[in-house]
Structures are given as C-alpha cells and as structure tokens.
mmCIF file of C-alpha atoms in Angstrom:
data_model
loop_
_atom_site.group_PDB
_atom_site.id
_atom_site.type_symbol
_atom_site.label_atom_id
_atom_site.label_comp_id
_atom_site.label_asym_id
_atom_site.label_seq_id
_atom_site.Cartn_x
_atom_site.Cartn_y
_atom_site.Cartn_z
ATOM 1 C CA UNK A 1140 -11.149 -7.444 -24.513
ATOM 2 C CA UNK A 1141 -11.191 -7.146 -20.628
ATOM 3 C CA UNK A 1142 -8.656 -4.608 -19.547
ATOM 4 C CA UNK A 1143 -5.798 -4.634 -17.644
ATOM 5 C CA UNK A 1144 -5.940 -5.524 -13.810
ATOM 6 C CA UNK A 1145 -4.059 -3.113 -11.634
ATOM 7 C CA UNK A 1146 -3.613 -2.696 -7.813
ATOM 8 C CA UNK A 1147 -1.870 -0.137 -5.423
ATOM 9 C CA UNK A 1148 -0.425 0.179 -2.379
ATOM 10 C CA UNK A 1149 -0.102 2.821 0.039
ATOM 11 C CA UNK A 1150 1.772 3.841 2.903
ATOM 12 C CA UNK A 1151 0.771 5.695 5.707
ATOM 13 C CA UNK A 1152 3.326 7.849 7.598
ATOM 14 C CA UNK A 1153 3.467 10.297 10.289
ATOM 15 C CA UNK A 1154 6.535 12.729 11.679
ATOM 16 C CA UNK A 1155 6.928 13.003 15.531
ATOM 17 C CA UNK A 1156 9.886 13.697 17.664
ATOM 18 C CA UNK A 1157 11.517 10.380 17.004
ATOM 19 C CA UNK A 1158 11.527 10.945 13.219
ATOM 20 C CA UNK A 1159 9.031 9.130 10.990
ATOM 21 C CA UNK A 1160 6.526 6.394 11.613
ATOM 22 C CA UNK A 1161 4.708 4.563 9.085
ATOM 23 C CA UNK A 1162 1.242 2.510 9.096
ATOM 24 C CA UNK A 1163 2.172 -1.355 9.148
ATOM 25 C CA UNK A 1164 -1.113 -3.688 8.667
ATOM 26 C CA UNK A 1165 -1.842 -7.163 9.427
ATOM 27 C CA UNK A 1166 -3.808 -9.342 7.006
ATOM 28 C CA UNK A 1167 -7.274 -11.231 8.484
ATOM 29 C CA UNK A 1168 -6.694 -13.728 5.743
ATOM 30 C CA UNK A 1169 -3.148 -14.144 6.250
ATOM 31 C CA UNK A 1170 -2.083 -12.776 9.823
ATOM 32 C CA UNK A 1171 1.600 -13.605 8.969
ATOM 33 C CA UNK A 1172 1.493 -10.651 6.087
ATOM 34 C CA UNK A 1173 1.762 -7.302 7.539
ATOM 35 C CA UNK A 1174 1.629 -4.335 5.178
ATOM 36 C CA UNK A 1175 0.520 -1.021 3.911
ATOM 37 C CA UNK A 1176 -2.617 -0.294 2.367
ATOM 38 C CA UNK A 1177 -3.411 -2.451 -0.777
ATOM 39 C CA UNK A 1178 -6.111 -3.229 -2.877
ATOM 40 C CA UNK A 1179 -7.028 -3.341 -6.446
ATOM 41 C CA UNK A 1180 -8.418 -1.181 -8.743
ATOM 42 C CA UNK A 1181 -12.355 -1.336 -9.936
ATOM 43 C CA UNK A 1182 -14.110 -0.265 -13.217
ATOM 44 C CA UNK A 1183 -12.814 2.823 -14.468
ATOM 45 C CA UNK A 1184 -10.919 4.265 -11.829
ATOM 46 C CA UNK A 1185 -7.450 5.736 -12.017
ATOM 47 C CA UNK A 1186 -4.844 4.887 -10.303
ATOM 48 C CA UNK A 1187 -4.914 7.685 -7.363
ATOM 49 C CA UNK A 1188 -8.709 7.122 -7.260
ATOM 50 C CA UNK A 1189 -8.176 3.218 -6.199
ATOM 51 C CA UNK A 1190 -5.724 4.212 -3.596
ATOM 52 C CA UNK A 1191 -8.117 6.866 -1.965
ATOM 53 C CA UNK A 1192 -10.916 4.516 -2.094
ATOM 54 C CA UNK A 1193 -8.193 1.532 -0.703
ATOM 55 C CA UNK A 1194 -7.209 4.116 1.689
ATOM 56 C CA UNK A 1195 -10.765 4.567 2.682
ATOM 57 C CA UNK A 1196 -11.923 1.084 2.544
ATOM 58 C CA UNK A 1197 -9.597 -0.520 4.911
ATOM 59 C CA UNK A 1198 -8.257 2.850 7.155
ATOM 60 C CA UNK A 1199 -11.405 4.813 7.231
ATOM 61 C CA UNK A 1200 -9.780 8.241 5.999
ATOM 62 C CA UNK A 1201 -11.838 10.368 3.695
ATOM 63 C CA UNK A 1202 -9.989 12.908 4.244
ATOM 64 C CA UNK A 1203 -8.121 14.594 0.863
ATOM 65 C CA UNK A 1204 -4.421 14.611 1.784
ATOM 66 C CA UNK A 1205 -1.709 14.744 -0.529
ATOM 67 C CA UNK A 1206 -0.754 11.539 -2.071
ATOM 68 C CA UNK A 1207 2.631 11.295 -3.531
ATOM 69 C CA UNK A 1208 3.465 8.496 -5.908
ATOM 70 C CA UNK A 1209 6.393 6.477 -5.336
ATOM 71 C CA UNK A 1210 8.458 5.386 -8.529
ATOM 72 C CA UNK A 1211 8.726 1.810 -7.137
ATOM 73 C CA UNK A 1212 6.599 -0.920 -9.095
ATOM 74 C CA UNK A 1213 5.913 -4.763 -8.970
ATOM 75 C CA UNK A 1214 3.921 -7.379 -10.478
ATOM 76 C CA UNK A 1215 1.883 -9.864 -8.749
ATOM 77 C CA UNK A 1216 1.746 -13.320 -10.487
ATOM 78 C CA UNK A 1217 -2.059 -13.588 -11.612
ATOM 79 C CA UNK A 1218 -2.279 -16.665 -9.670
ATOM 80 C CA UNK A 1219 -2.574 -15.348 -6.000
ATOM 81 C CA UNK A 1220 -5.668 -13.836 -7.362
ATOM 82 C CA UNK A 1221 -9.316 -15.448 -7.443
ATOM 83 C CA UNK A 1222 -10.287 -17.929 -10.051
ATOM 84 C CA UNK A 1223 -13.813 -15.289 -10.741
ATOM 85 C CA UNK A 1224 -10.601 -12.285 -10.969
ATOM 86 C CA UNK A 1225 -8.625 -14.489 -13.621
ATOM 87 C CA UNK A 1226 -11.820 -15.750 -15.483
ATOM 88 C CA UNK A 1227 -12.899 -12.295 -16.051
ATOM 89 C CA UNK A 1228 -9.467 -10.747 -16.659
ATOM 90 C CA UNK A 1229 -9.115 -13.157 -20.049
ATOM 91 C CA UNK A 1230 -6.620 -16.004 -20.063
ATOM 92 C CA UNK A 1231 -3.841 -13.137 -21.678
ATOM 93 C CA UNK A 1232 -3.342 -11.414 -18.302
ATOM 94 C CA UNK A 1233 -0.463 -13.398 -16.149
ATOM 95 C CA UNK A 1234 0.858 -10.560 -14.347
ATOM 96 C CA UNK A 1235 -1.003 -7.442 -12.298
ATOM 97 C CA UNK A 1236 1.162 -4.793 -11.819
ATOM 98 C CA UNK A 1237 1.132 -2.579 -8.485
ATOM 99 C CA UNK A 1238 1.763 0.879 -7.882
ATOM 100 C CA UNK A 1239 3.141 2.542 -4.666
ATOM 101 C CA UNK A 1240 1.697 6.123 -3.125
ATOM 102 C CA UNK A 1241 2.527 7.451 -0.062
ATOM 103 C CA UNK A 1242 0.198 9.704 2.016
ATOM 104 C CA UNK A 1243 1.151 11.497 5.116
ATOM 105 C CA UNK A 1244 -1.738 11.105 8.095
ATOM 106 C CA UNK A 1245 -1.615 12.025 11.887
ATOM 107 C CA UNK A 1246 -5.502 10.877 12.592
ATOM 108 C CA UNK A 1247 -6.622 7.213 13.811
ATOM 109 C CA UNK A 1248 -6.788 4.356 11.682
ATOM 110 C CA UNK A 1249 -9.651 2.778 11.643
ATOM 111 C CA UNK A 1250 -9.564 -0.920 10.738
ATOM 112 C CA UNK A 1251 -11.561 -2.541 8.206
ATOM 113 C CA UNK A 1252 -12.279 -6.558 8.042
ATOM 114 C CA UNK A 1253 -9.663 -6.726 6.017
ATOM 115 C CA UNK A 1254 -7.055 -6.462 8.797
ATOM 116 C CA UNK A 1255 -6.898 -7.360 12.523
ATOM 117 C CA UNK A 1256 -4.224 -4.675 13.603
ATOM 118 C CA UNK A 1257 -2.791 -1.536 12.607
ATOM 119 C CA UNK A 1258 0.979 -0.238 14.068
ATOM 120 C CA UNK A 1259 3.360 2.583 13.771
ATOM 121 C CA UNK A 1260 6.448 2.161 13.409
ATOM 122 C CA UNK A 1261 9.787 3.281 12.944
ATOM 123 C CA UNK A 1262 11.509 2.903 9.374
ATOM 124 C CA UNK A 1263 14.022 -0.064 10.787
ATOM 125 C CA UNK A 1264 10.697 -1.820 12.671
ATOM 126 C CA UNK A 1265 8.244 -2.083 9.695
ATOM 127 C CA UNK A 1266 10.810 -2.763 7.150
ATOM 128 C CA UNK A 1267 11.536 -6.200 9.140
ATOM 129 C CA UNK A 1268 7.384 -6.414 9.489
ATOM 130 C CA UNK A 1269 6.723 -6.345 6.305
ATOM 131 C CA UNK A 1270 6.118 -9.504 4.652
ATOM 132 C CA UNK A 1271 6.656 -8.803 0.901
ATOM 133 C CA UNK A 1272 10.032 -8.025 -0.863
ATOM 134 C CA UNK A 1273 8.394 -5.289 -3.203
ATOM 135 C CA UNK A 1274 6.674 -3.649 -0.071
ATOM 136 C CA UNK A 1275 9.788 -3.552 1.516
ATOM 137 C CA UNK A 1276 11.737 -1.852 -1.610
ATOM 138 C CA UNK A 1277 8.874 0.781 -1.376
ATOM 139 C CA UNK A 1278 9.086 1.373 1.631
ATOM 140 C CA UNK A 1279 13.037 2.531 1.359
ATOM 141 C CA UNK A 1280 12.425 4.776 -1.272
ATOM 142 C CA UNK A 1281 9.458 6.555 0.763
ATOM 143 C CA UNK A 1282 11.784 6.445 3.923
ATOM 144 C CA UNK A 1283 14.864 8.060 1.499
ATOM 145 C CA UNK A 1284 12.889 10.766 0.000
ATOM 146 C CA UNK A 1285 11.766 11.768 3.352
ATOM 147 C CA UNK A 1286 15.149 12.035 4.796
ATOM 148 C CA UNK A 1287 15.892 13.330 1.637
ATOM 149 C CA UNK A 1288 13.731 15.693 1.865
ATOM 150 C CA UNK A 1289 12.880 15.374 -1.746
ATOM 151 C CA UNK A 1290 8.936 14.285 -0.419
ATOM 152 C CA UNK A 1291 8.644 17.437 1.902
ATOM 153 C CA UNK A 1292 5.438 18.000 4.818
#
C-alpha cells in the first residue's frame, strides 16, 4: 500500500524597521507563480524534516532556526503532479495535502534551479504576489500571529 503523499510550504520572514518582510519566490517552471518555499516530502521523513530539507534545497539555509507551524492546510488535486508521482502513489490517492511552517531568517537566499528570483516584501506586497489562494490564506495567519505577537522573535 504506497503511503500517503504530503508536501509543505514555508515562509521566510525577516523584522526590520519597516515591520516584517517575507521571502516571495518565483517558479522556473512557471514564472507567473511566485511563492514561499514548497516541496514535497520523500521516504520517511516527517513533516518538519521535508521543510528543512525544502528549505535547504531551494534557499540554501542549513542553518537550524526555529520553525513554527502554521495551522493553515490545503490539498493539491493529485493531478498537477507527475504521471511517475501518481503511478507510484496508487490510483486511491486524489488529493496531497500541504502543510504551512514559518521560519524567521535574516541571511541571503540562495536560489536553487527551482526558482529564478527571490524578494522581500512587505505583508500587503507578497500577499498580491502570490499566486495561490491557500498560500495567500497562510500567509495572513503568519502575518496575524506576528502582529499578534502570538509567534514571538
């Protein structure tokens, strides 16, 4: 029984005198998609071990920061995915679900093939960016708790 697909997401944000930034990527396959850092999971890892190796992967941070999971979730339809992805996944899985992490970071991105450009923005900025609905709903509640102060750094 193959098991169940899942893939994160993760926003990058930074505090300066201007208030918060956050990490908006653009797509190489789709340059019209900006977004946070996204990827799915592989073999056995948990869910916080896929986003540090996403965050790795396609920002070049090794670095062990905190990572706060957001309580914002979606589902991707399983047909946005590879035909190898699907086969493998059994013909039972329709929808992958996605889970949201933040992760505060002041260093340089650095880019992987994945993406041909990295910005920061401002809350108002990368909310209109931002490509995907679901992204856009996670992003609020990451923006929120900060002003909230209920995610504190």
């Amino acid at each position: 029984m193959a098991r169940q697909p899942k893939q994160v997401h993760i926003f990058l944000f930074r505090k300066d005198e201007n208030g918060y930034q956050y990490a908006i990527f653009q797509r190489e396959d789709m340059p019209f998609c900006w977004q946070g850092i996204c990827g799915g999971l592989e073999d056995n890892e948990t869910i916080e071990e896929g986003a540090r190796r996403e965050i790795f992967e396609e920002a070049g941070i090794n670095q062990h920061l905190p990572l706060y999971p957001l309580e914002s979730i979606s589902y991707l339809p399983d047909n946005i995915f590879s035909d190898s992805a699907r086969l493998n996944w059994g013909e039972n899985i329709v929808v992958v679900p996605m889970y949201f992490f933040a992760m505060p970071y002041k260093g340089q991105v650095q880019l992987s093939e994945e993406h041909i450009d990295v910005k920061w923005l401002s809350y108002d900025d990368a909310y209109n960016l931002i490509y995907y609905y679901d992204q856009k709903i996670a992003l609020y509640e990451l923006n929120e708790k900060l002003l909230r102060n209920i995610i504190t750094v």
